[in-house]
Amino acid sequence: MADCVFCKIAAGEIPSKTLFEDELVRVFYDIEPKAPVHWLVIPKAHLSGAADINAENSAVVAHIFEVIAKLTAAEGVKEYRVVTNNGPDAGQSVFHLHFHVLGGGVLGGMA
Ligand code: AMP
């Protein structure tokens, strides 16, 4: 998508503090962290949000959760939340599917 900021981050056209990438996904630090650990995990292929997930493309979502499990273990983040917002009224501000990984603090009270 031509004017999608996360497509540009996925392609390396906009710099990001990247923790991990492979052919399917990129994991980078949120520019405005809401927790001591705040990563964003995106598929490199554009999907607008969770509502775009279907039988043809859902394998990348399983891969994303495998990557999250490996990275949190490698980084020593034992307790964390994984959040995706679908639609503006749910708090989505970037319309490229992404999963927030939030950890490193007391997160039980977050909605
Ligand atoms: P959401 O509100 O769920 O769509 O989440 C979008 C997230 O992307 C927010 O937490 C922003 O802080 C983050 N964000 C936006 N632009 C960038 C960027 N260039 N690099 C890193 N994080 C970003």
mmCIF file of C-alpha atoms and ligand atoms in Angstrom:
data_model
loop_
_atom_site.group_PDB
_atom_site.id
_atom_site.type_symbol
_atom_site.label_atom_id
_atom_site.label_comp_id
_atom_site.label_asym_id
_atom_site.label_seq_id
_atom_site.Cartn_x
_atom_site.Cartn_y
_atom_site.Cartn_z
ATOM 1 C CA MET A 1 0.000 0.000 0.000
ATOM 2 C CA ALA A 2 1.588 3.223 -1.229
ATOM 3 C CA ASP A 3 0.883 5.490 1.742
ATOM 4 C CA CYS A 4 0.898 2.927 4.559
ATOM 5 C CA VAL A 5 3.541 3.773 7.180
ATOM 6 C CA PHE A 6 3.837 0.175 8.387
ATOM 7 C CA CYS A 7 4.280 -1.109 4.800
ATOM 8 C CA LYS A 8 7.186 1.338 4.571
ATOM 9 C CA ILE A 9 8.594 0.138 7.901
ATOM 10 C CA ALA A 10 8.131 -3.481 6.768
ATOM 11 C CA ALA A 11 10.118 -2.729 3.607
ATOM 12 C CA GLY A 12 12.815 -0.801 5.491
ATOM 13 C CA GLU A 13 11.900 2.441 3.678
ATOM 14 C CA ILE A 14 11.164 4.167 7.015
ATOM 15 C CA PRO A 15 13.628 3.431 9.831
ATOM 16 C CA SER A 16 12.469 1.493 12.871
ATOM 17 C CA LYS A 17 14.209 0.099 15.930
ATOM 18 C CA THR A 18 13.868 -3.466 14.759
ATOM 19 C CA LEU A 19 14.200 -6.362 17.176
ATOM 20 C CA PHE A 20 13.581 -9.150 14.653
ATOM 21 C CA GLU A 21 12.587 -9.720 11.066
ATOM 22 C CA ASP A 22 12.196 -12.601 8.680
ATOM 23 C CA GLU A 23 10.551 -12.964 5.280
ATOM 24 C CA LEU A 24 7.043 -12.722 6.772
ATOM 25 C CA VAL A 25 7.172 -10.335 9.720
ATOM 26 C CA ARG A 26 8.990 -7.437 11.355
ATOM 27 C CA VAL A 27 9.104 -6.742 15.102
ATOM 28 C CA PHE A 28 10.042 -3.223 16.185
ATOM 29 C CA TYR A 29 9.799 -0.942 19.197
ATOM 30 C CA ASP A 30 6.705 1.256 19.480
ATOM 31 C CA ILE A 31 7.678 4.902 19.069
ATOM 32 C CA GLU A 32 5.421 5.880 22.011
ATOM 33 C CA PRO A 33 5.776 3.011 24.482
ATOM 34 C CA LYS A 34 2.833 2.384 26.827
ATOM 35 C CA ALA A 35 4.732 -0.170 28.959
ATOM 36 C CA PRO A 36 8.394 -0.900 29.823
ATOM 37 C CA VAL A 37 8.369 -3.442 26.971
ATOM 38 C CA HIS A 38 6.296 -2.347 23.976
ATOM 39 C CA TRP A 39 6.935 -4.023 20.640
ATOM 40 C CA LEU A 40 4.844 -4.038 17.501
ATOM 41 C CA VAL A 41 4.659 -7.171 15.367
ATOM 42 C CA ILE A 42 3.515 -6.709 11.776
ATOM 43 C CA PRO A 43 3.081 -8.967 8.785
ATOM 44 C CA LYS A 44 5.122 -7.636 5.860
ATOM 45 C CA ALA A 45 2.168 -8.194 3.529
ATOM 46 C CA HIS A 46 -0.498 -5.535 4.002
ATOM 47 C CA LEU A 47 -3.680 -6.416 5.877
ATOM 48 C CA SER A 48 -5.747 -3.503 7.179
ATOM 49 C CA GLY A 49 -6.533 -5.082 10.532
ATOM 50 C CA ALA A 50 -7.794 -8.162 12.324
ATOM 51 C CA ALA A 51 -11.015 -8.094 10.317
ATOM 52 C CA ASP A 52 -8.967 -8.852 7.167
ATOM 53 C CA ILE A 53 -7.752 -12.212 8.535
ATOM 54 C CA ASN A 54 -9.189 -15.148 6.607
ATOM 55 C CA ALA A 55 -8.469 -18.758 5.628
ATOM 56 C CA GLU A 56 -6.064 -17.663 2.862
ATOM 57 C CA ASN A 57 -3.830 -15.421 5.003
ATOM 58 C CA SER A 58 -4.181 -16.632 8.605
ATOM 59 C CA ALA A 59 -0.960 -18.675 8.608
ATOM 60 C CA VAL A 60 0.981 -15.460 9.164
ATOM 61 C CA VAL A 61 -0.954 -14.872 12.389
ATOM 62 C CA ALA A 62 0.142 -18.269 13.734
ATOM 63 C CA HIS A 63 3.691 -17.373 12.718
ATOM 64 C CA ILE A 64 3.410 -14.038 14.535
ATOM 65 C CA PHE A 65 2.464 -15.804 17.773
ATOM 66 C CA GLU A 66 5.359 -18.253 17.366
ATOM 67 C CA VAL A 67 7.714 -15.281 16.905
ATOM 68 C CA ILE A 68 6.260 -13.569 19.982
ATOM 69 C CA ALA A 69 6.794 -16.707 22.086
ATOM 70 C CA LYS A 70 10.412 -17.041 20.927
ATOM 71 C CA LEU A 71 11.290 -13.345 21.327
ATOM 72 C CA THR A 72 9.737 -12.925 24.753
ATOM 73 C CA ALA A 73 11.590 -16.045 25.934
ATOM 74 C CA ALA A 74 14.854 -14.805 24.415
ATOM 75 C CA GLU A 75 14.434 -11.337 25.962
ATOM 76 C CA GLY A 76 13.363 -12.685 29.369
ATOM 77 C CA VAL A 77 9.885 -11.165 29.169
ATOM 78 C CA LYS A 78 7.886 -13.763 31.082
ATOM 79 C CA GLU A 79 4.569 -11.949 31.495
ATOM 80 C CA TYR A 80 3.060 -9.912 28.727
ATOM 81 C CA ARG A 81 -0.079 -8.991 26.854
ATOM 82 C CA VAL A 82 -0.721 -9.203 23.107
ATOM 83 C CA VAL A 83 -3.252 -6.677 21.818
ATOM 84 C CA THR A 84 -4.639 -5.755 18.427
ATOM 85 C CA ASN A 85 -7.078 -2.908 17.878
ATOM 86 C CA ASN A 86 -9.541 -3.225 14.996
ATOM 87 C CA GLY A 87 -11.147 0.037 13.881
ATOM 88 C CA PRO A 88 -10.834 3.631 15.093
ATOM 89 C CA ASP A 89 -13.369 3.270 17.891
ATOM 90 C CA ALA A 90 -11.260 0.396 19.251
ATOM 91 C CA GLY A 91 -8.151 2.582 19.210
ATOM 92 C CA GLN A 92 -6.651 1.591 15.874
ATOM 93 C CA SER A 93 -4.628 4.481 14.449
ATOM 94 C CA VAL A 94 -2.453 2.666 11.878
ATOM 95 C CA PHE A 95 -4.455 0.633 9.387
ATOM 96 C CA HIS A 96 -1.939 -2.147 8.821
ATOM 97 C CA LEU A 97 -2.462 -5.220 11.018
ATOM 98 C CA HIS A 98 -0.203 -5.109 14.064
ATOM 99 C CA PHE A 99 0.024 -6.808 17.421
ATOM 100 C CA HIS A 100 1.207 -4.839 20.445
ATOM 101 C CA VAL A 101 3.386 -6.866 22.836
ATOM 102 C CA LEU A 102 3.262 -5.173 26.236
ATOM 103 C CA GLY A 103 5.319 -6.362 29.156
ATOM 104 C CA GLY A 104 7.789 -5.531 31.841
ATOM 105 C CA GLY A 105 5.341 -4.094 34.318
ATOM 106 C CA VAL A 106 2.061 -4.635 36.126
ATOM 107 C CA LEU A 107 -0.349 -4.905 33.209
ATOM 108 C CA GLY A 108 -3.281 -6.720 34.777
ATOM 109 C CA GLY A 109 -5.339 -3.564 35.165
ATOM 110 C CA MET A 110 -5.196 -2.553 31.513
ATOM 111 C CA ALA A 111 -8.384 -2.893 29.484
HETATM 112 P P1 AMP B 1 -2.827 1.392 17.140
HETATM 113 O O1 AMP B 1 -3.260 2.652 17.823
HETATM 114 O O2 AMP B 1 -3.306 0.126 17.785
HETATM 115 O O3 AMP B 1 -3.142 1.456 15.657
HETATM 116 O O4 AMP B 1 -1.265 1.329 17.302
HETATM 117 C C1 AMP B 1 -0.400 2.044 16.479
HETATM 118 C C2 AMP B 1 0.900 2.159 17.229
HETATM 119 O O5 AMP B 1 1.910 2.479 16.297
HETATM 120 C C3 AMP B 1 0.919 3.251 18.300
HETATM 121 O O6 AMP B 1 1.203 2.663 19.573
HETATM 122 C C4 AMP B 1 2.030 4.196 17.836
HETATM 123 O O7 AMP B 1 2.786 4.704 18.909
HETATM 124 C C5 AMP B 1 2.860 3.297 16.925
HETATM 125 N N1 AMP B 1 3.593 3.944 15.858
HETATM 126 C C6 AMP B 1 3.113 4.806 14.932
HETATM 127 N N2 AMP B 1 4.083 5.163 14.072
HETATM 128 C C7 AMP B 1 5.199 4.492 14.456
HETATM 129 C C8 AMP B 1 6.539 4.424 13.972
HETATM 130 N N3 AMP B 1 6.944 5.126 12.901
HETATM 131 N N4 AMP B 1 7.426 3.637 14.614
HETATM 132 C C9 AMP B 1 7.039 2.925 15.694
HETATM 133 N N5 AMP B 1 5.782 2.934 16.190
HETATM 134 C C10 AMP B 1 4.886 3.706 15.590
#
